[in-house]
Amino acid sequence: MEITIKPAYQELEAIQELLSEYAAMVVANDPEYMDYLKLQRFDAELCRPDEKYGQPGGRLYLVRVNGEAAGCIAMKRLDETRCEMKRLYIRPAFRGRGIARRLVEMLLADAQKDGYEAMVLDTFPFLSQAIRLYRDLGFYEIPSYTHSPIDATIYMRKDLCPA
């Protein structure tokens, strides 16, 4: 199994497809999520993901397995000390192979190199495997750092050591 992880800025079609699948999965589990996507301007993100996740301060990665688009992850700058992990998604056929862990660890290393003191994220209770992964990697629950129209939103943080 050949796994490649590369910046996705030149892979717009693959990223759009993965982000659309991610959104459809979340909305299927909780239709209220559609309101959250609108609040986050998801349509604009699909058209120009580099505007939200571009460097400096952000990242957008595409992972391929044997050449096939298998998943993605993104990071955006919140402020001088914090970044936010976004859009971790692994297609069902590629889950259970440690790919999500590799993506998150890579993003955490990038965040440290960029000088962030903490990475935050929001997630939902039905994404239990992702929550387990985040906890395994040292994320812990925190109060809300942003507005979500979904009461069940879980907010997490990982403190980062300076690079």
mmCIF file of C-alpha atoms in Angstrom:
data_model
loop_
_atom_site.group_PDB
_atom_site.id
_atom_site.type_symbol
_atom_site.label_atom_id
_atom_site.label_comp_id
_atom_site.label_asym_id
_atom_site.label_seq_id
_atom_site.Cartn_x
_atom_site.Cartn_y
_atom_site.Cartn_z
ATOM 1 C CA MET A 1 0.000 0.000 0.000
ATOM 2 C CA GLU A 2 1.584 3.247 -1.171
ATOM 3 C CA ILE A 3 0.455 6.287 0.835
ATOM 4 C CA THR A 4 1.325 9.790 -0.319
ATOM 5 C CA ILE A 5 0.420 12.994 1.495
ATOM 6 C CA LYS A 6 0.891 16.233 -0.410
ATOM 7 C CA PRO A 7 -0.360 19.813 -0.323
ATOM 8 C CA ALA A 8 -3.697 19.835 -2.111
ATOM 9 C CA TYR A 9 -3.806 23.339 -3.561
ATOM 10 C CA GLN A 10 -3.303 22.035 -7.095
ATOM 11 C CA GLU A 11 -5.761 19.154 -6.581
ATOM 12 C CA LEU A 12 -8.961 21.184 -6.529
ATOM 13 C CA GLU A 13 -11.238 18.543 -8.055
ATOM 14 C CA ALA A 14 -10.135 15.803 -5.639
ATOM 15 C CA ILE A 15 -10.420 18.131 -2.626
ATOM 16 C CA GLN A 16 -13.872 19.351 -3.670
ATOM 17 C CA GLU A 17 -15.047 15.757 -3.984
ATOM 18 C CA LEU A 18 -13.669 14.776 -0.559
ATOM 19 C CA LEU A 19 -15.006 17.874 1.204
ATOM 20 C CA SER A 20 -18.425 17.322 -0.372
ATOM 21 C CA GLU A 21 -18.427 13.704 0.846
ATOM 22 C CA TYR A 22 -17.429 14.887 4.319
ATOM 23 C CA ALA A 23 -20.275 17.414 4.401
ATOM 24 C CA ALA A 24 -22.800 14.854 3.140
ATOM 25 C CA MET A 25 -21.694 12.364 5.814
ATOM 26 C CA VAL A 26 -22.090 14.884 8.625
ATOM 27 C CA VAL A 27 -25.436 16.202 7.368
ATOM 28 C CA ALA A 28 -26.721 12.618 7.039
ATOM 29 C CA ASN A 29 -25.932 12.093 10.731
ATOM 30 C CA ASP A 30 -27.310 15.459 11.840
ATOM 31 C CA PRO A 31 -29.321 17.602 9.369
ATOM 32 C CA GLU A 32 -28.739 20.680 11.560
ATOM 33 C CA TYR A 33 -25.149 20.595 10.389
ATOM 34 C CA MET A 34 -26.275 22.257 7.160
ATOM 35 C CA ASP A 35 -26.787 25.478 9.159
ATOM 36 C CA TYR A 36 -23.253 25.203 10.488
ATOM 37 C CA LEU A 37 -21.887 24.748 6.955
ATOM 38 C CA LYS A 38 -23.701 27.903 5.861
ATOM 39 C CA LEU A 39 -22.303 29.797 8.842
ATOM 40 C CA GLN A 40 -18.809 28.651 7.874
ATOM 41 C CA ARG A 41 -19.337 29.683 4.227
ATOM 42 C CA PHE A 42 -18.696 26.137 3.043
ATOM 43 C CA ASP A 43 -19.718 26.908 -0.560
ATOM 44 C CA ALA A 44 -16.952 29.517 -0.815
ATOM 45 C CA GLU A 45 -14.530 27.093 0.816
ATOM 46 C CA LEU A 46 -15.295 24.495 -1.862
ATOM 47 C CA CYS A 47 -14.574 26.983 -4.642
ATOM 48 C CA ARG A 48 -11.395 28.448 -3.128
ATOM 49 C CA PRO A 49 -10.046 26.286 -0.278
ATOM 50 C CA ASP A 50 -6.689 28.059 -0.489
ATOM 51 C CA GLU A 51 -8.290 31.278 0.779
ATOM 52 C CA LYS A 52 -9.219 29.614 4.070
ATOM 53 C CA TYR A 53 -6.382 27.100 4.410
ATOM 54 C CA GLY A 54 -3.523 28.712 2.500
ATOM 55 C CA GLN A 55 -0.054 29.409 3.727
ATOM 56 C CA PRO A 56 1.293 31.096 5.695
ATOM 57 C CA GLY A 57 -0.547 29.900 8.741
ATOM 58 C CA GLY A 58 -2.718 27.257 7.113
ATOM 59 C CA ARG A 59 -2.435 23.923 5.369
ATOM 60 C CA LEU A 60 -4.503 21.690 3.130
ATOM 61 C CA TYR A 61 -3.411 18.125 2.483
ATOM 62 C CA LEU A 62 -4.637 15.354 0.244
ATOM 63 C CA VAL A 63 -3.751 11.744 0.988
ATOM 64 C CA ARG A 64 -3.699 9.172 -1.776
ATOM 65 C CA VAL A 65 -3.509 5.417 -1.390
ATOM 66 C CA ASN A 66 -2.105 3.661 -4.444
ATOM 67 C CA GLY A 67 -2.876 6.826 -6.400
ATOM 68 C CA GLU A 68 -6.538 7.068 -5.326
ATOM 69 C CA ALA A 69 -7.760 10.074 -3.331
ATOM 70 C CA ALA A 70 -8.384 8.646 0.140
ATOM 71 C CA GLY A 71 -8.773 11.636 2.444
ATOM 72 C CA CYS A 72 -7.871 15.146 3.470
ATOM 73 C CA ILE A 73 -7.164 17.443 6.378
ATOM 74 C CA ALA A 74 -6.845 21.209 6.768
ATOM 75 C CA MET A 75 -5.620 23.813 9.214
ATOM 76 C CA LYS A 76 -6.424 27.490 9.444
ATOM 77 C CA ARG A 77 -5.014 30.294 11.522
ATOM 78 C CA LEU A 78 -7.294 31.620 14.268
ATOM 79 C CA ASP A 79 -4.932 34.145 15.835
ATOM 80 C CA GLU A 80 -1.244 34.595 16.725
ATOM 81 C CA THR A 81 -1.191 31.612 19.093
ATOM 82 C CA ARG A 82 -3.909 29.231 17.884
ATOM 83 C CA CYS A 83 -4.749 27.324 14.751
ATOM 84 C CA GLU A 84 -7.788 25.193 14.039
ATOM 85 C CA MET A 85 -7.866 21.690 12.563
ATOM 86 C CA LYS A 86 -10.615 21.332 9.971
ATOM 87 C CA ARG A 87 -12.072 18.811 7.543
ATOM 88 C CA LEU A 88 -10.348 15.598 8.606
ATOM 89 C CA TYR A 89 -11.983 13.032 6.365
ATOM 90 C CA ILE A 90 -10.974 9.538 5.310
ATOM 91 C CA ARG A 91 -13.134 7.695 2.799
ATOM 92 C CA PRO A 92 -14.757 4.601 4.351
ATOM 93 C CA ALA A 93 -12.777 2.163 2.166
ATOM 94 C CA PHE A 94 -9.513 3.524 3.610
ATOM 95 C CA ARG A 95 -10.404 3.728 7.305
ATOM 96 C CA GLY A 96 -8.705 1.563 9.898
ATOM 97 C CA ARG A 97 -5.243 1.885 8.324
ATOM 98 C CA GLY A 98 -3.813 4.640 10.526
ATOM 99 C CA ILE A 99 -4.149 7.288 7.811
ATOM 100 C CA ALA A 100 -6.098 9.742 9.963
ATOM 101 C CA ARG A 101 -3.474 9.510 12.712
ATOM 102 C CA ARG A 102 -0.693 10.225 10.201
ATOM 103 C CA LEU A 103 -2.568 13.263 8.884
ATOM 104 C CA VAL A 104 -3.232 14.691 12.347
ATOM 105 C CA GLU A 105 0.354 14.094 13.475
ATOM 106 C CA MET A 106 1.631 15.810 10.326
ATOM 107 C CA LEU A 107 -0.643 18.792 10.914
ATOM 108 C CA LEU A 108 0.433 19.042 14.563
ATOM 109 C CA ALA A 109 4.081 19.111 13.445
ATOM 110 C CA ASP A 110 3.260 21.873 10.947
ATOM 111 C CA ALA A 111 1.484 23.867 13.648
ATOM 112 C CA GLN A 112 4.501 23.595 15.931
ATOM 113 C CA LYS A 113 6.866 24.679 13.130
ATOM 114 C CA ASP A 114 4.600 27.663 12.472
ATOM 115 C CA GLY A 115 4.921 28.680 16.130
ATOM 116 C CA TYR A 116 1.370 28.040 17.262
ATOM 117 C CA GLU A 117 0.918 27.402 20.985
ATOM 118 C CA ALA A 118 -2.270 25.373 20.573
ATOM 119 C CA MET A 119 -4.443 23.609 18.028
ATOM 120 C CA VAL A 120 -8.209 23.590 18.521
ATOM 121 C CA LEU A 121 -11.024 21.776 16.754
ATOM 122 C CA ASP A 122 -14.723 21.189 16.925
ATOM 123 C CA THR A 123 -16.418 17.867 16.334
ATOM 124 C CA PHE A 124 -19.643 15.990 16.971
ATOM 125 C CA PRO A 125 -20.487 13.071 19.283
ATOM 126 C CA PHE A 126 -21.289 10.661 16.445
ATOM 127 C CA LEU A 127 -17.697 10.979 15.193
ATOM 128 C CA SER A 128 -16.569 8.733 18.051
ATOM 129 C CA GLN A 129 -13.537 7.231 16.280
ATOM 130 C CA ALA A 130 -12.183 10.700 15.537
ATOM 131 C CA ILE A 131 -12.769 11.780 19.143
ATOM 132 C CA ARG A 132 -10.858 8.717 20.376
ATOM 133 C CA LEU A 133 -7.984 9.585 18.037
ATOM 134 C CA TYR A 134 -7.899 13.186 19.223
ATOM 135 C CA ARG A 135 -7.824 12.098 22.877
ATOM 136 C CA ASP A 136 -5.068 9.562 22.122
ATOM 137 C CA LEU A 137 -3.034 12.410 20.640
ATOM 138 C CA GLY A 138 -3.470 14.645 23.703
ATOM 139 C CA PHE A 139 -6.487 16.774 22.824
ATOM 140 C CA TYR A 140 -8.822 17.604 25.699
ATOM 141 C CA GLU A 141 -12.291 19.154 25.859
ATOM 142 C CA ILE A 142 -12.606 22.910 26.303
ATOM 143 C CA PRO A 143 -15.428 25.480 26.348
ATOM 144 C CA SER A 144 -16.652 26.802 23.009
ATOM 145 C CA TYR A 145 -14.188 29.010 21.138
ATOM 146 C CA THR A 146 -16.599 29.765 18.275
ATOM 147 C CA HIS A 147 -20.308 29.876 17.594
ATOM 148 C CA SER A 148 -22.023 26.680 16.542
ATOM 149 C CA PRO A 149 -25.773 26.378 16.021
ATOM 150 C CA ILE A 150 -25.470 22.738 17.116
ATOM 151 C CA ASP A 151 -25.645 22.317 20.883
ATOM 152 C CA ALA A 152 -23.886 18.935 20.823
ATOM 153 C CA THR A 153 -20.681 20.381 19.345
ATOM 154 C CA ILE A 154 -17.575 19.201 21.181
ATOM 155 C CA TYR A 155 -14.621 21.586 21.365
ATOM 156 C CA MET A 156 -11.105 20.291 21.897
ATOM 157 C CA ARG A 157 -7.585 21.652 22.267
ATOM 158 C CA LYS A 158 -4.022 20.377 22.216
ATOM 159 C CA ASP A 159 -1.252 22.451 23.702
ATOM 160 C CA LEU A 160 1.822 22.493 21.506
ATOM 161 C CA CYS A 161 5.452 22.709 22.509
ATOM 162 C CA PRO A 162 7.421 25.375 20.672
ATOM 163 C CA ALA A 163 9.498 24.015 17.785
#
